[in-house]
Amino acid sequence: MDAQGRGRADNIDPADQWVLNPNTGEYELRLTPSAPQSAVPGPRRPSAPSTQSTPSRTAPSGTPEVPGQRRRRAEPEPPPGRRSRRQPVKKKSKAKKVLLWTGGSMAFVLVAVSAAGYLYIKHLNDNITSVSDDGASTGGFSKDKAINLLIIGTDKRTGKGNEGYGDTGSVGHADTNILLHISKDRSNATALSIPRDLIVDVPDCPTEQSDGTTKVIAGTQNVRFNTSLGQDDRTPSCTVRTVTELTGIKPDNFMVADFNAVKTLTDAVDGVEVCLGKDIDDKQSHLKLSKGTHKISGETALAFVRTRHSVGFGGDLSRIQLQQQFLSALMRKLSSNSTLTSPTKLLKLAEVGTKSLTVDSQLDSIGKLKDLGLELGKLNPKNLTFTTIPVLDNPAEKVKATVVLNESKAPAVFQAIKDDVSFTAVKKKQAKASKDAAAARLEGSKSAASEVRVRILNGGAPAGSAQETLSWLQNDEGVLKSENAGNAPAELARTTLEYAPDQADQARELASLMGLSGSAMKPGKSVTNSQGLPAITLTLGKDFQGAGVSLTTPTKAPEVDSKTTADKVTCAK
């Protein structure tokens, strides 16, 4: 082999020269293009004797050595059917290229979708119009407490095509008002309508101005409820204060909707189903529908909630029944599978809802609205009761145009809502054993009133309540061993009575006098009074309503003049 040939062979790694011989089906090692090919599998054959005379040398071992041929280390034999462990560099397959391209594209899409989602959330947040609650609310709803949401419908004209509705130039009064109470366990809810023509006292309303300052808008007495908004530049927070003054219930949040919201929301859910007990052709509200069931949306839906002259007695109370029927239908549609399983409808609702509603400053983001929606979504429509504040015609009017509170019925309704009592028959999940244990605390012997030794603390009741209760117990009930111990370390939602086991008879006597339920009695330990003697502890909570007023929570809601539930369709007449 010449030098040029050896140079080329020296630059080639033998491991790269294993090739398959198609004639033998075996792998062979090809050293140089001119070199003979030897079969790898099987024993090596001896070389044929050379016919050319060539000088020979003898190795130390005596083995003859062929001049000009280099010894090479034998390479391991590759398994049959497989290539050697060293492979030529290959280009990426077309399939792998496609996979890499697709993976990269998918990652880009995910990033793009995430960015688009963020931008859409930001867009929805930008849609929301919020106004200050001016400290009139509780500061916002809680997931672990009952929720009181004030829904206000105004007669303000916004949106294209609403020129023919409402009073010209109206700033938006509280035309439709519903206090929605959702129970703590989310098993039931009560929607309490407040007539716009109810005579009330509107309190002074501290109101945030556009420059950040606060202005107190003076209150007025004996005026229609609807003037709590819009009149004298009053904002929704003033309507919240008026509701608290009227009912004793402080709303957590509020929402305000105008004429346009009714139209756009019903369009978003593809209409709601309502029923009429007679033909209606109301020129003022533009409602023209025949007797029977109808699917309404848009202009027709707005006309439906506005009509009053063609139903009932033609007044606002008759219109309230139509509005309650409409809201029941809307809730049924919102909770139906046709809405919840339709991404298109849900996105449209999100868009329309954030544009058409004005909310308080505690609900100023799509996240907060979503959380509230999830709480509302836990309700079963059959346990959502619609009713109206008990009212009477205003006795001061010859021509009946306004109404006044029915003082004999309304307070019981307000109290039932405050006590979280359902207006529908709802099976509570409270364990029977727990209920029986609370009831058992009231059973047994009672000591004489003169033997009851009690310390009275104020734990959230109005100022002076402890002294008021002390005077009542000593002067009217004969509980002479009682004393005012000042304020409790912390406020309590409900009044409690703590006692040691050997003081149970005293506790039962005091519970009877105070009108306490078994759940208010807390078996615990005795304390010492100012004289160093053992005593029981009475802590007056926020539910305290005055000395001698029973604190036993009713288990059944009072009777009301009319009520419906959201799962039923009631035909208006």
Coordinates of C-alpha atoms in Angstrom, one line a residue, residues 21-509:
N21 CA -22.8 -7.3 2.5
P22 CA -26.0 -7.9 0.5
N23 CA -24.6 -11.1 -1.0
T24 CA -23.9 -12.8 2.4
G25 CA -26.2 -10.9 4.7
E26 CA -23.2 -10.4 7.0
Y27 CA -21.5 -7.2 8.4
E28 CA -18.0 -6.7 7.0
L29 CA -15.2 -4.3 7.9
R30 CA -14.1 -2.2 4.9
L31 CA -10.7 -0.7 5.6
T32 CA -9.8 1.0 2.3
P33 CA -11.5 1.0 -1.1
S34 CA -8.7 -1.4 -2.4
A35 CA -8.4 -3.6 0.6
P36 CA -10.0 -7.0 0.7
Q37 CA -13.2 -7.4 2.6
S38 CA -13.4 -9.9 5.4
A39 CA -16.4 -11.4 6.8
V40 CA -16.9 -10.6 10.4
P41 CA -19.2 -13.4 11.7
G42 CA -17.6 -16.8 11.9
P43 CA -14.0 -17.9 12.2
R44 CA -11.4 -16.2 10.0
R45 CA -10.1 -18.2 7.0
P46 CA -6.3 -18.6 6.6
S47 CA -4.7 -16.6 3.8
A48 CA -3.7 -18.4 0.6
P49 CA 0.0 -19.0 0.2
S50 CA 1.6 -16.3 -1.8
T51 CA 3.2 -17.3 -5.2
Q52 CA 5.4 -14.3 -5.1
S53 CA 8.8 -14.7 -3.4
T54 CA 8.9 -12.3 -0.5
P55 CA 11.5 -12.0 2.3
S56 CA 10.1 -13.1 5.6
R57 CA 10.9 -12.1 9.1
T58 CA 10.3 -14.1 12.2
A59 CA 8.7 -12.6 15.2
P60 CA 9.9 -13.4 18.6
S61 CA 7.1 -15.8 18.9
G62 CA 8.0 -17.4 15.7
T63 CA 5.0 -16.3 13.9
P64 CA 5.6 -15.1 10.4
E65 CA 4.7 -11.5 9.8
V66 CA 3.4 -10.1 6.6
P67 CA 5.3 -7.0 5.6
G68 CA 3.3 -3.8 4.7
Q69 CA 0.1 -4.9 6.6
R70 CA -0.8 -3.2 9.9
R71 CA -2.2 -5.0 12.8
R72 CA -5.6 -3.7 13.8
R73 CA -7.4 -4.3 17.1
A74 CA -10.5 -6.4 16.5
E75 CA -13.8 -4.4 17.0
P76 CA -16.6 -6.0 19.0
E77 CA -19.1 -7.6 16.8
P78 CA -22.5 -5.8 16.5
P79 CA -25.6 -7.9 17.3
P80 CA -27.2 -9.3 14.2
G81 CA -29.9 -7.0 12.8
R82 CA -28.5 -3.9 14.6
R83 CA -26.1 -1.2 13.5
S84 CA -22.9 -0.5 15.4
R85 CA -22.9 1.6 18.5
R86 CA -21.5 4.6 16.6
Q87 CA -23.8 6.0 14.0
P88 CA -23.4 8.7 11.4
V89 CA -24.8 12.0 12.3
K90 CA -28.4 12.2 11.0
K91 CA -30.6 15.0 10.1
K92 CA -33.8 15.6 12.2
S93 CA -36.7 13.6 10.8
K94 CA -39.6 15.4 9.3
A95 CA -41.9 14.1 12.0
K96 CA -39.7 15.5 14.7
K97 CA -39.6 18.9 13.0
V98 CA -43.3 18.9 12.9
L99 CA -43.5 18.0 16.5
L100 CA -41.1 20.7 17.6
W101 CA -42.9 23.3 15.5
T102 CA -46.3 22.2 16.9
G103 CA -45.0 22.3 20.5
G104 CA -43.5 25.7 20.0
S105 CA -46.7 26.9 18.4
M106 CA -48.8 25.5 21.2
A107 CA -46.7 27.2 23.8
F108 CA -47.1 30.5 21.9
V109 CA -50.9 29.9 21.7
L110 CA -51.0 29.3 25.5
V111 CA -49.1 32.4 26.2
A112 CA -51.3 34.3 23.8
V113 CA -54.4 33.0 25.4
S114 CA -53.1 33.9 28.8
A115 CA -52.4 37.3 27.6
A116 CA -55.7 37.6 25.9
G117 CA -57.4 36.3 29.1
Y118 CA -55.6 39.0 31.1
L119 CA -56.6 41.7 28.7
Y120 CA -60.2 40.5 28.7
I121 CA -60.3 40.5 32.5
K122 CA -58.9 44.0 32.4
H123 CA -61.5 45.0 29.8
L124 CA -64.3 43.7 32.0
N125 CA -62.8 45.6 35.0
D126 CA -62.8 48.7 32.9
N127 CA -66.4 48.2 32.0
I128 CA -67.5 48.3 35.7
T129 CA -68.9 51.5 37.1
S130 CA -68.6 51.8 40.8
V131 CA -69.5 54.6 43.3
S132 CA -68.6 55.0 46.9
D133 CA -70.7 53.4 49.6
D134 CA -69.8 56.3 51.8
G135 CA -69.5 54.0 54.8
A136 CA -73.2 53.2 54.6
S137 CA -72.8 49.5 54.1
T138 CA -71.1 46.8 56.2
G139 CA -68.0 47.0 54.1
G140 CA -68.9 44.1 51.8
F141 CA -70.3 40.5 51.9
S142 CA -68.5 37.6 53.6
K143 CA -68.6 34.0 52.4
D144 CA -69.1 32.7 55.9
K145 CA -72.0 35.0 56.8
A146 CA -75.5 35.8 55.6
I147 CA -75.6 38.3 52.7
N148 CA -77.8 41.4 52.4
L149 CA -77.7 42.8 48.9
L150 CA -79.7 45.9 47.9
I151 CA -80.8 45.9 44.3
I152 CA -82.0 49.3 43.0
G153 CA -83.7 49.9 39.6
T154 CA -83.8 53.5 38.5
D155 CA -86.0 55.3 36.1
K156 CA -83.0 57.0 34.4
R157 CA -82.8 56.9 30.7
T158 CA -79.5 55.5 29.3
G159 CA -78.9 53.6 26.1
K160 CA -80.2 54.1 22.6
G161 CA -84.0 53.9 22.1
N162 CA -85.0 54.7 25.7
E163 CA -86.2 58.2 25.0
G164 CA -89.9 57.2 25.4
Y165 CA -89.5 55.8 28.9
G166 CA -89.6 57.4 32.3
D167 CA -89.7 61.0 33.4
T168 CA -88.0 63.4 31.1
G169 CA -84.7 64.6 32.6
S170 CA -84.9 62.2 35.5
V171 CA -81.6 61.9 37.4
G172 CA -82.6 58.4 38.3
H173 CA -84.7 57.8 41.4
A174 CA -85.0 54.5 43.4
D175 CA -87.9 53.2 41.3
T176 CA -87.6 49.5 42.0
N177 CA -86.0 48.3 45.3
I178 CA -85.3 44.8 46.5
L179 CA -83.4 43.8 49.6
L180 CA -82.1 40.4 48.9
H181 CA -81.2 38.3 51.9
I182 CA -79.2 35.1 51.4
S183 CA -79.0 32.8 54.4
K184 CA -75.7 32.0 56.1
D185 CA -75.9 28.4 55.0
R186 CA -77.0 29.4 51.5
S187 CA -80.1 27.1 51.8
N188 CA -82.6 29.9 51.2
A189 CA -83.1 33.5 50.4
T190 CA -85.7 36.2 50.7
A191 CA -86.2 39.0 48.2
L192 CA -88.1 41.8 50.0
S193 CA -89.6 44.5 47.7
I194 CA -89.7 48.0 49.0
P195 CA -92.5 50.1 47.4
R196 CA -91.2 53.3 45.8
D197 CA -94.2 55.2 47.1
L198 CA -93.6 54.1 50.7
I199 CA -93.5 57.1 53.1
V200 CA -90.2 57.1 55.0
D201 CA -87.7 59.4 56.7
V202 CA -84.5 59.8 54.6
P203 CA -81.6 60.4 57.0
D204 CA -78.7 62.7 56.6
C205 CA -76.3 61.3 54.1
P206 CA -72.5 62.0 54.1
T207 CA -71.6 61.8 50.4
E208 CA -68.2 61.7 48.7
Q209 CA -67.9 64.5 46.1
S210 CA -66.0 64.4 42.8
D211 CA -63.1 66.3 44.3
G212 CA -62.7 63.8 47.1
T213 CA -64.4 65.9 49.8
T214 CA -67.4 64.8 51.8
K215 CA -70.7 66.7 51.8
V216 CA -73.6 65.9 54.2
I217 CA -76.9 65.9 52.3
A218 CA -79.6 66.9 54.7
G219 CA -82.3 64.3 55.3
T220 CA -86.0 64.8 54.9
Q221 CA -89.0 63.4 56.7
N222 CA -92.3 61.9 55.4
V223 CA -91.2 61.6 51.8
R224 CA -91.5 58.8 49.2
F225 CA -88.8 56.2 49.4
N226 CA -87.8 56.7 45.7
T227 CA -86.4 60.2 46.6
S228 CA -83.6 58.6 48.6
L229 CA -81.8 58.4 45.3
G230 CA -81.3 61.3 42.8
Q231 CA -83.2 63.9 44.7
D232 CA -80.9 66.7 46.0
D233 CA -77.9 64.9 44.5
R234 CA -78.3 61.8 46.7
T235 CA -76.3 58.7 45.6
P236 CA -77.1 55.0 46.1
S237 CA -75.3 55.1 49.5
C238 CA -78.2 57.3 50.7
T239 CA -80.7 54.7 49.7
V240 CA -78.7 52.2 51.7
R241 CA -78.9 54.4 54.8
T242 CA -82.6 54.8 54.2
V243 CA -83.1 51.0 54.1
T244 CA -81.1 50.6 57.3
E245 CA -83.2 53.2 59.0
L246 CA -86.4 51.6 57.8
T247 CA -85.7 47.9 58.4
G248 CA -82.8 47.8 60.9
I249 CA -80.9 45.6 58.3
K250 CA -77.6 47.0 57.1
P251 CA -76.9 46.0 53.4
D252 CA -73.5 44.6 52.6
N253 CA -73.5 45.7 49.0
F254 CA -75.6 47.4 46.4
M255 CA -76.2 47.2 42.7
V256 CA -78.0 49.8 40.5
A257 CA -79.6 49.0 37.1
D258 CA -81.4 51.4 34.8
F259 CA -83.9 50.8 31.9
N260 CA -81.2 49.7 29.5
A261 CA -80.0 46.9 31.8
V262 CA -83.3 45.2 31.6
K263 CA -83.1 45.1 27.9
T264 CA -79.6 44.0 27.5
L265 CA -79.6 41.4 30.2
T266 CA -82.7 39.7 28.8
D267 CA -81.2 39.8 25.3
A268 CA -78.0 38.2 26.7
V269 CA -79.9 35.1 28.0
D270 CA -82.1 34.8 24.9
G271 CA -85.3 36.0 26.7
V272 CA -87.2 34.9 29.8
E273 CA -90.6 33.3 30.2
V274 CA -93.5 35.2 31.9
C275 CA -97.2 34.7 32.1
L276 CA -100.3 37.0 31.9
G277 CA -103.7 36.1 33.2
K278 CA -105.4 38.5 30.7
D279 CA -104.7 40.5 27.6
I280 CA -102.7 43.7 28.1
D281 CA -102.5 46.7 25.9
D282 CA -100.8 49.5 27.9
K283 CA -100.2 52.6 25.9
Q284 CA -98.0 54.2 28.6
S285 CA -95.6 51.3 29.0
H286 CA -95.9 50.1 25.4
L287 CA -96.7 46.6 26.5
K288 CA -99.1 44.6 24.3
L289 CA -99.4 40.9 25.0
S290 CA -102.1 38.4 24.9
K291 CA -103.2 36.2 27.8
G292 CA -100.9 33.2 28.4
T293 CA -97.2 32.5 28.5
H294 CA -94.6 34.5 26.5
K295 CA -90.9 34.6 26.1
I296 CA -89.9 38.3 26.4
S297 CA -86.6 40.2 25.9
G298 CA -85.4 43.7 25.0
E299 CA -88.1 46.3 24.6
T300 CA -90.9 43.9 25.6
A301 CA -89.1 43.0 28.8
L302 CA -88.7 46.6 29.8
A303 CA -92.4 47.3 29.0
F304 CA -93.3 44.3 31.2
V305 CA -91.5 45.5 34.3
R306 CA -92.8 49.0 33.8
T307 CA -96.5 48.4 33.2
R308 CA -98.9 49.0 36.1
H309 CA -102.1 50.5 34.8
S310 CA -103.3 47.3 33.2
V311 CA -102.7 44.9 36.1
G312 CA -104.2 44.5 39.6
F313 CA -105.4 47.8 41.0
G314 CA -103.2 49.8 38.6
G315 CA -100.7 51.0 41.3
D316 CA -97.1 50.4 42.2
L317 CA -98.0 47.4 44.4
S318 CA -99.4 45.6 41.3
R319 CA -96.3 46.4 39.3
I320 CA -94.2 45.0 42.1
Q321 CA -95.8 41.6 41.5
L322 CA -94.8 41.8 37.8
Q323 CA -91.3 42.7 38.7
Q324 CA -91.0 39.8 41.1
Q325 CA -92.3 37.4 38.4
F326 CA -89.7 38.8 35.9
L327 CA -86.8 38.4 38.4
S328 CA -87.9 34.8 39.2
A329 CA -87.9 34.1 35.5
L330 CA -84.5 35.7 35.0
M331 CA -83.0 33.7 37.9
R332 CA -84.4 30.4 36.4
K333 CA -82.8 31.3 33.1
L334 CA -79.5 32.2 34.6
S335 CA -79.3 28.9 36.6
S336 CA -80.5 26.8 33.7
N337 CA -78.2 24.4 31.8
S338 CA -78.8 26.3 28.5
T339 CA -77.1 29.3 30.1
L340 CA -74.4 27.7 32.3
T341 CA -73.2 25.3 29.5
S342 CA -73.0 28.0 26.8
P343 CA -69.6 29.9 26.7
T344 CA -71.2 32.3 24.3
K345 CA -74.0 33.3 26.6
L346 CA -71.7 33.4 29.6
L347 CA -69.2 35.8 27.9
K348 CA -72.1 37.9 26.7
L349 CA -73.5 38.0 30.2
A350 CA -70.1 39.1 31.5
E351 CA -69.9 41.8 28.9
V352 CA -73.4 43.1 29.4
G353 CA -73.5 42.7 33.2
T354 CA -70.3 44.7 33.7
K355 CA -71.5 47.5 31.4
S356 CA -75.1 47.8 32.5
L357 CA -74.7 47.7 36.3
T358 CA -73.4 50.3 38.7
V359 CA -72.0 48.7 41.9
D360 CA -70.6 49.9 45.2
S361 CA -66.9 50.4 45.8
Q362 CA -66.6 47.0 47.5
L363 CA -67.7 45.2 44.2
D364 CA -65.4 47.1 41.8
S365 CA -63.7 44.2 40.1
I366 CA -64.7 41.2 38.1
G367 CA -63.1 38.9 40.7
K368 CA -65.4 40.3 43.5
L369 CA -68.4 40.0 41.3
K370 CA -67.5 36.5 40.4
D371 CA -67.3 35.6 44.1
L372 CA -70.7 37.1 44.8
G373 CA -72.1 35.2 41.8
L374 CA -70.8 31.9 43.2
E375 CA -72.5 32.5 46.5
L376 CA -75.8 33.4 44.7
G377 CA -75.3 30.3 42.5
K378 CA -75.6 28.0 45.6
L379 CA -79.3 28.9 45.9
N380 CA -82.1 26.6 44.9
P381 CA -84.8 28.7 43.1
K382 CA -87.6 26.9 45.1
N383 CA -86.2 28.3 48.3
L384 CA -86.0 31.9 47.0
T385 CA -89.1 33.7 48.3
F386 CA -90.3 37.0 46.9
T387 CA -92.5 39.1 49.2
T388 CA -93.2 42.8 49.9
I389 CA -92.9 45.0 53.0
P390 CA -96.3 45.0 54.7
V391 CA -97.9 48.4 54.0
L392 CA -101.2 50.2 54.3
D393 CA -102.8 53.0 52.2
N394 CA -101.7 56.4 53.6
P395 CA -104.5 57.4 55.9
A396 CA -103.6 61.1 55.4
E397 CA -104.6 61.0 51.7
K398 CA -108.0 61.3 50.2
V399 CA -106.8 60.2 46.8
K400 CA -104.6 57.2 47.6
A401 CA -101.2 57.6 46.0
T402 CA -98.7 56.6 48.7
V403 CA -98.5 53.9 51.4
V404 CA -97.2 53.7 55.0
L405 CA -95.6 50.9 57.0
N406 CA -97.9 48.4 58.5
E407 CA -96.6 48.7 62.1
S408 CA -98.4 45.5 63.3
K409 CA -96.8 43.2 60.6
A410 CA -93.6 44.8 59.2
P411 CA -91.4 44.6 62.3
A412 CA -91.9 40.8 62.5
V413 CA -90.8 40.5 58.8
F414 CA -87.7 42.6 59.4
Q415 CA -86.8 40.5 62.5
A416 CA -87.2 37.2 60.7
I417 CA -84.7 38.4 58.1
K418 CA -82.3 39.6 60.7
D419 CA -82.6 36.2 62.5
D420 CA -81.9 34.4 59.2
V421 CA -85.3 32.7 59.2
S422 CA -86.5 31.2 55.9
F423 CA -89.8 32.1 54.4
T424 CA -90.0 28.7 52.8
A425 CA -89.9 25.2 54.3
V426 CA -86.2 24.3 54.2
K427 CA -84.8 21.3 55.8
K428 CA -81.8 22.4 57.9
K429 CA -78.8 20.2 58.2
Q430 CA -78.3 20.8 61.8
A431 CA -77.7 17.6 63.7
K432 CA -80.7 16.4 65.8
A433 CA -78.4 15.7 68.7
S434 CA -77.2 19.3 68.8
K435 CA -80.7 20.7 68.7
D436 CA -81.8 18.3 71.5
A437 CA -78.8 19.3 73.6
A438 CA -79.7 23.0 73.3
A439 CA -83.3 22.4 74.2
A440 CA -82.4 20.2 77.2
R441 CA -80.6 23.2 78.8
L442 CA -84.0 24.8 79.5
E443 CA -85.4 21.7 81.1
G444 CA -85.2 21.1 84.9
S445 CA -85.7 22.9 88.1
K446 CA -85.4 26.7 88.5
S447 CA -84.3 28.7 91.5
A448 CA -86.3 31.6 92.8
A449 CA -85.5 35.0 91.2
S450 CA -84.2 36.3 94.5
E451 CA -81.6 33.6 94.5
V452 CA -80.2 34.4 91.0
R453 CA -76.8 36.0 91.3
V454 CA -75.7 37.6 87.9
R455 CA -73.2 39.9 86.4
I456 CA -74.4 41.9 83.4
L457 CA -72.0 42.9 80.6
N458 CA -72.6 44.9 77.5
G459 CA -71.2 43.0 74.5
G460 CA -72.5 45.0 71.6
A461 CA -75.9 46.2 72.7
P462 CA -76.7 49.9 72.6
A463 CA -75.0 52.0 75.2
G464 CA -76.8 51.9 78.6
S465 CA -78.3 48.5 77.9
A466 CA -76.6 46.8 80.9
Q467 CA -77.9 49.4 83.3
E468 CA -81.4 49.3 81.7
T469 CA -81.4 45.5 82.2
L470 CA -80.2 45.7 85.7
S471 CA -83.0 48.2 86.7
W472 CA -85.6 46.0 85.0
L473 CA -84.4 42.8 86.7
Q474 CA -84.2 44.4 90.2
N475 CA -87.4 46.5 90.0
D476 CA -89.7 44.3 87.9
E477 CA -88.5 40.8 88.2
G478 CA -87.0 40.6 91.8
V479 CA -83.5 39.6 90.7
L480 CA -81.9 41.6 93.5
K481 CA -78.5 39.9 93.5
S482 CA -77.5 41.5 90.1
E483 CA -74.9 44.0 89.1
N484 CA -73.7 46.0 86.1
A485 CA -70.2 44.8 85.3
G486 CA -69.6 47.2 82.4
N487 CA -68.4 46.3 78.9
A488 CA -67.5 42.8 77.7
P489 CA -64.0 42.2 76.4
A490 CA -65.4 41.6 72.9
E491 CA -68.7 42.2 71.0
L492 CA -71.1 39.3 70.4
A493 CA -73.7 38.9 67.7
R494 CA -76.1 37.2 70.1
T495 CA -76.7 37.5 73.9
T496 CA -75.2 34.6 75.9
L497 CA -75.6 33.3 79.5
E498 CA -72.6 31.4 80.9
Y499 CA -72.9 29.4 84.1
A500 CA -71.2 26.5 86.0
P501 CA -72.9 23.1 86.4
D502 CA -74.1 23.8 89.9
Q503 CA -75.7 27.1 88.7
A504 CA -78.0 25.6 86.1
D505 CA -81.1 26.2 88.1
Q506 CA -80.3 29.9 88.4
A507 CA -79.5 30.1 84.6
R508 CA -82.8 28.4 83.7
E509 CA -84.7 31.0 85.8

